[in-house]
Short mmCIF file of C-alpha atoms and ligand atoms in Angstrom, two decimals:
data_model
loop_
_atom_site.label_atom_id
_atom_site.label_comp_id
_atom_site.label_asym_id
_atom_site.label_seq_id
_atom_site.Cartn_x
_atom_site.Cartn_y
_atom_site.Cartn_z
CA MET A 1 0.00 0.00 0.00
CA ILE A 2 1.27 3.45 -0.87
CA PRO A 3 1.14 5.89 2.04
CA SER A 4 -0.62 9.10 1.10
CA ALA A 5 1.63 11.56 2.91
CA ARG A 6 4.99 12.61 1.68
CA ILE A 7 7.70 10.63 3.39
CA ILE A 8 11.39 11.06 3.77
CA VAL A 9 13.12 7.73 3.38
CA LEU A 10 16.54 7.15 4.80
CA GLY A 11 16.97 4.60 2.08
CA LEU A 12 20.45 5.24 0.80
CA ALA A 13 22.33 3.56 3.58
CA GLY A 14 25.81 4.96 4.00
CA GLY A 15 27.23 1.48 3.51
CA LEU A 16 25.77 1.13 0.05
CA LEU A 17 27.32 4.35 -1.06
CA GLY A 18 30.73 3.74 0.37
CA GLY A 19 30.13 5.16 3.81
CA CYS A 20 29.01 8.60 2.67
CA ALA A 21 27.50 9.53 6.01
CA LYS A 22 26.76 13.05 4.82
CA ALA A 23 24.69 11.87 1.86
CA PRO A 24 21.31 13.59 2.01
CA ALA A 25 18.30 11.30 2.15
CA PRO A 26 16.27 11.12 -1.03
CA VAL A 27 12.95 12.91 -1.01
CA VAL A 28 10.00 10.88 -2.24
CA GLU A 29 6.80 12.39 -3.44
CA HIS A 30 3.66 10.33 -3.72
CA PRO A 31 0.84 11.10 -6.10
CA GLY A 32 -1.36 13.77 -4.61
CA ALA A 33 1.32 15.06 -2.23
CA PRO A 34 2.81 18.53 -2.62
CA PRO A 35 5.49 18.79 -5.29
CA VAL A 36 9.09 18.04 -4.43
CA PRO A 37 11.13 21.14 -3.76
CA SER A 38 12.31 22.57 -7.00
CA ASN A 39 16.01 22.01 -7.59
CA GLU A 40 18.40 22.63 -10.44
CA HIS A 41 17.61 19.32 -12.15
CA VAL A 42 13.97 20.24 -12.66
CA ALA A 43 14.50 23.98 -13.02
CA LEU A 44 12.67 23.86 -16.37
CA GLY A 45 9.68 22.18 -14.73
CA ILE A 46 8.59 18.72 -13.67
CA PRO A 47 7.30 16.78 -16.70
CA LYS A 48 3.61 16.02 -16.22
CA ASP A 49 1.12 13.74 -17.88
CA ALA A 50 -2.62 13.20 -17.46
CA ASP A 51 -2.18 10.31 -14.99
CA PRO A 52 -0.08 11.23 -11.94
CA SER A 53 -0.88 7.88 -10.25
CA ASP A 54 2.05 6.20 -11.97
CA ASP A 55 4.53 9.00 -11.34
CA LEU A 56 6.44 8.45 -8.12
CA ILE A 57 8.85 11.37 -7.94
CA LEU A 58 12.20 10.58 -6.32
CA ASP A 59 14.63 13.40 -5.68
CA HIS A 60 18.02 11.73 -5.53
CA HIS A 61 19.67 15.17 -5.28
CA SER A 62 22.08 14.54 -8.13
CA TYR A 63 19.08 13.88 -10.40
CA VAL A 64 15.30 13.70 -10.08
CA LEU A 65 13.25 10.85 -11.47
CA SER A 66 9.67 9.74 -11.97
CA TYR A 67 9.37 6.04 -11.22
CA ASN A 68 6.52 4.08 -12.76
CA PRO A 69 5.49 1.39 -10.23
CA ARG A 70 3.43 -0.43 -12.88
CA MET A 71 6.29 -0.66 -15.35
CA HIS A 72 9.04 -0.96 -12.69
CA VAL A 73 11.01 1.52 -14.78
CA ALA A 74 11.37 5.29 -14.70
CA ASN A 75 9.04 7.40 -16.82
CA TRP A 76 11.79 10.02 -16.94
CA VAL A 77 14.97 11.17 -15.26
CA ALA A 78 15.95 14.86 -15.23
CA TRP A 79 19.39 16.27 -14.51
CA HIS A 80 21.52 19.32 -14.98
CA LEU A 81 24.94 18.81 -16.53
CA ASP A 82 27.88 21.15 -16.68
CA GLU A 83 31.64 20.78 -16.46
CA ARG A 84 31.56 20.71 -12.65
CA ASP A 85 29.86 17.29 -12.86
CA LEU A 86 32.74 15.86 -14.86
CA GLY A 87 35.70 14.66 -12.84
CA SER A 88 37.90 11.64 -12.63
CA VAL A 89 35.99 9.30 -10.31
CA GLN A 90 36.07 5.63 -11.32
CA ARG A 91 32.82 4.13 -12.59
CA ALA A 92 31.07 2.43 -9.63
CA HIS A 93 30.02 -0.78 -11.45
CA GLU A 94 27.82 -2.08 -8.65
CA PHE A 95 24.09 -1.75 -9.31
CA LEU A 96 22.06 -0.82 -6.23
CA VAL A 97 18.51 -1.62 -5.19
CA ASP A 98 16.68 1.67 -4.66
CA ASP A 99 15.47 1.63 -1.07
CA ALA A 100 13.97 5.09 -1.46
CA LEU A 101 10.90 3.35 -2.86
CA PRO A 102 8.02 3.07 -0.39
CA ILE A 103 7.91 0.09 1.95
CA GLY A 104 6.06 -2.77 0.27
CA MET A 105 6.77 -1.62 -3.26
CA ALA A 106 8.67 -4.17 -5.33
CA ARG A 107 12.34 -3.34 -5.88
CA VAL A 108 14.04 -4.11 -9.13
CA THR A 109 17.40 -5.80 -8.72
CA ALA A 110 20.26 -6.28 -11.15
CA ASP A 111 19.25 -9.98 -11.29
CA ASP A 112 15.98 -9.06 -13.01
CA TYR A 113 18.13 -8.38 -16.06
CA ALA A 114 20.13 -11.62 -15.95
CA GLN A 115 20.10 -13.47 -19.28
CA SER A 116 17.39 -11.15 -20.58
CA GLY A 117 19.40 -9.98 -23.58
CA TYR A 118 18.94 -6.38 -22.38
CA ASP A 119 21.58 -4.09 -20.98
CA ARG A 120 21.10 -2.38 -17.64
CA GLY A 121 20.85 0.95 -19.42
CA HIS A 122 21.47 4.08 -17.38
CA LEU A 123 19.12 7.01 -17.96
CA CYS A 124 21.34 9.55 -16.17
CA PRO A 125 24.69 8.15 -17.34
CA SER A 126 27.45 7.16 -14.97
CA ALA A 127 29.85 9.30 -17.01
CA ASP A 128 27.72 12.42 -16.35
CA ARG A 129 28.44 12.07 -12.63
CA THR A 130 32.16 11.65 -12.12
CA ASP A 131 32.72 14.52 -9.69
CA THR A 132 32.28 12.44 -6.53
CA ALA A 133 32.05 8.71 -5.79
CA GLU A 134 28.69 9.24 -4.14
CA HIS A 135 27.19 10.98 -7.17
CA ASN A 136 28.52 8.25 -9.43
CA ALA A 137 27.16 5.50 -7.15
CA ARG A 138 23.71 7.06 -7.27
CA THR A 139 23.54 6.64 -11.02
CA PHE A 140 23.71 2.88 -10.37
CA LEU A 141 20.42 2.85 -8.47
CA MET A 142 18.16 0.42 -10.31
CA THR A 143 15.43 3.08 -10.64
CA ASN A 144 17.83 4.96 -12.97
CA VAL A 145 18.23 1.84 -15.09
CA HIS A 146 16.01 0.44 -17.81
CA PRO A 147 16.03 -2.62 -20.11
CA GLN A 148 17.87 -1.28 -23.11
CA ARG A 149 18.90 -3.14 -26.24
CA PRO A 150 22.71 -3.38 -26.36
CA GLU A 151 22.62 -2.00 -29.92
CA LEU A 152 20.93 1.14 -28.57
CA ASN A 153 22.86 1.51 -25.31
CA ARG A 154 26.29 1.02 -26.84
CA VAL A 155 25.91 2.90 -30.11
CA PRO A 156 23.55 5.85 -30.81
CA TRP A 157 22.42 6.40 -27.20
CA LYS A 158 26.05 6.42 -26.08
CA ALA A 159 27.06 8.75 -28.90
CA LEU A 160 24.33 11.19 -27.87
CA GLU A 161 25.54 11.04 -24.26
CA GLU A 162 29.07 11.78 -25.45
CA TYR A 163 27.84 14.71 -27.51
CA GLU A 164 26.13 16.14 -24.43
CA ARG A 165 29.33 15.84 -22.40
CA SER A 166 31.29 17.51 -25.19
CA LEU A 167 28.95 20.50 -24.88
CA ALA A 168 29.41 20.52 -21.09
CA LYS A 169 33.20 20.42 -21.49
CA ALA A 170 32.85 23.42 -23.81
CA HIS A 171 31.33 25.39 -20.87
CA ARG A 172 27.68 24.90 -21.79
CA SER A 173 25.04 24.21 -19.16
CA LEU A 174 22.60 21.46 -20.12
CA TYR A 175 19.17 20.57 -18.79
CA ILE A 176 18.49 16.98 -19.82
CA VAL A 177 15.45 14.74 -19.53
CA ALA A 178 15.74 11.10 -20.60
CA GLY A 179 12.85 8.70 -20.52
CA CYS A 180 11.01 5.65 -21.68
CA ILE A 181 7.90 5.21 -23.81
CA PHE A 182 5.97 1.98 -23.36
CA SER A 183 3.47 0.20 -25.50
CA ALA A 184 0.12 -0.67 -23.91
CA HIS A 185 1.24 -4.22 -23.13
CA PRO A 186 5.03 -4.17 -23.01
CA VAL A 187 7.28 -7.21 -22.99
CA THR A 188 8.72 -7.68 -19.51
CA ILE A 189 11.91 -9.18 -18.09
CA GLY A 190 12.61 -10.51 -14.58
CA HIS A 191 9.85 -9.70 -12.13
CA GLY A 192 7.72 -7.60 -14.46
CA VAL A 193 10.29 -5.01 -15.56
CA ALA A 194 8.78 -3.45 -18.69
CA VAL A 195 10.85 -3.04 -21.81
CA PRO A 196 10.29 0.40 -23.35
CA ARG A 197 9.39 0.68 -27.00
CA LEU A 198 11.30 3.95 -27.40
CA ASP A 199 13.87 5.92 -25.44
CA TYR A 200 13.84 9.68 -25.65
CA LYS A 201 15.89 12.68 -24.65
CA ILE A 202 15.20 16.38 -24.42
CA VAL A 203 18.22 18.65 -24.07
CA VAL A 204 18.22 22.40 -23.42
CA VAL A 205 21.62 23.99 -23.97
CA LEU A 206 22.62 27.27 -22.36
CA GLU A 207 25.73 29.15 -23.39
CA ALA A 208 28.42 30.02 -20.84
CA GLY A 209 27.12 32.68 -18.49
CA GLN A 210 23.46 32.13 -19.31
CA THR A 211 20.93 31.13 -16.65
CA VAL A 212 17.45 29.65 -16.83
CA ALA A 213 16.19 33.25 -16.95
CA SER A 214 18.08 33.67 -20.25
CA ILE A 215 15.95 31.05 -22.02
CA ASN A 216 14.04 32.48 -24.94
CA ALA A 217 12.69 31.41 -28.31
CA SER A 218 16.21 31.16 -29.77
CA THR A 219 17.73 28.91 -27.09
CA LEU A 220 19.15 25.66 -28.47
CA VAL A 221 16.83 22.77 -27.65
CA PHE A 222 16.99 19.36 -29.24
CA ALA A 223 15.14 16.10 -28.78
CA ALA A 224 15.69 12.54 -29.94
CA MET A 225 13.61 9.37 -29.93
CA MET A 226 15.28 6.03 -30.58
CA PRO A 227 13.65 2.63 -31.02
CA ASN A 228 14.72 0.14 -28.34
CA GLU A 229 15.40 -2.58 -30.86
CA ALA A 230 18.15 -4.25 -32.85
CA GLY A 231 18.98 -2.32 -36.01
CA VAL A 232 18.92 1.03 -34.21
CA GLN A 233 22.74 1.11 -34.36
CA GLU A 234 22.72 1.31 -38.13
CA LYS A 235 22.07 5.06 -38.13
CA PRO A 236 23.98 7.84 -36.38
CA TRP A 237 22.30 9.33 -33.33
CA ALA A 238 21.43 12.54 -35.17
CA ALA A 239 19.19 10.54 -37.50
CA TYR A 240 16.87 10.23 -34.49
CA LEU A 241 16.53 13.96 -33.89
CA THR A 242 12.96 15.11 -33.52
CA THR A 243 10.98 17.91 -31.90
CA VAL A 244 9.97 18.19 -28.27
CA ASP A 245 6.40 18.32 -29.56
CA ALA A 246 6.85 14.86 -31.08
CA VAL A 247 8.20 13.50 -27.77
CA GLU A 248 5.30 15.12 -25.93
CA SER A 249 2.74 13.46 -28.15
CA ALA A 250 4.47 10.04 -28.10
CA SER A 251 5.02 10.05 -24.32
CA GLY A 252 1.93 11.92 -23.14
CA TYR A 253 4.15 14.19 -21.02
CA ASP A 254 4.37 17.95 -21.14
CA PHE A 255 8.02 19.06 -20.82
CA LEU A 256 9.62 22.46 -20.12
CA THR A 257 6.55 23.24 -18.03
CA ALA A 258 8.28 26.09 -16.18
CA LEU A 259 8.69 28.07 -19.39
CA THR A 260 5.96 30.37 -20.66
CA PRO A 261 3.50 28.87 -23.16
CA ALA A 262 4.91 31.14 -25.89
CA VAL A 263 8.52 30.05 -25.28
CA GLN A 264 7.45 26.39 -25.04
CA ALA A 265 5.56 26.67 -28.31
CA ALA A 266 8.58 28.19 -30.07
CA LEU A 267 11.21 25.80 -28.67
CA GLU A 268 9.15 22.62 -28.81
CA SER A 269 8.23 22.86 -32.47
CA LYS A 270 11.80 23.47 -33.70
CA LEU A 271 13.89 20.72 -35.26
CA ALA A 272 17.39 21.72 -34.14
CA ALA A 273 20.40 21.50 -36.43
CA VAL A 274 22.86 19.52 -34.27
CA PRO A 275 25.53 18.35 -33.89
MN1 MN B 301 24.11 3.48 -21.24
MN1 MN B 302 5.83 21.57 -23.00
#
């Protein structure tokens, strides 16, 4: 049973994250509860769809995600990326059960993926969080992971991630949302972990010195949708560029909700010329 009040879960035990006693507890928002405090990762607004009952918002501090308890996979993960996030910390490797989920809710484990043919695909990539060991470890929480075809994870999805980091290294500030689109009756692996039909990304790119207040109708925004199937690797990532409007209609979510309707309309209908 899902408690109705907002709860603070001391789920990320220090031991799991290498004894980071100072790690803040994740904040969990249940449907119907007040919104999580706004932070930099959702500065452009929390993506919203018509059915909040399958959006369990988890603020993991180094990213914010919406977990879908029916699919056992995130609807979306949002994070801010700039060069301060990029350091030299070693990739954690160990996938972690997310104990921020409410008591009684099933937890996905790394074993759910065993022999499934799917990669444990990060949404917020490990390589986007190499400033501290704790931030890197948090990307290995299983709620930030989805069943992703190896051809997608290791080729165009990875190339897009690398492109984003190249922008961050060139002093840009990026607001990224990555997520999953499911068919009505998705294939599942393990204990009911749904395989998305499509993966998507929405990326807002600010130039050095710009802030969220600088966003206007000429800000660079790009979106991509990639099929989660073999064959996806045959095209370069930029072949999957699309508009935010197209992602909104395929996913049912409204993105960039903190921007004015006029700025959303301008940015969401543009097909950006990148890279
Ligand atoms: Mn990946
Ligand atoms: Mn929108």
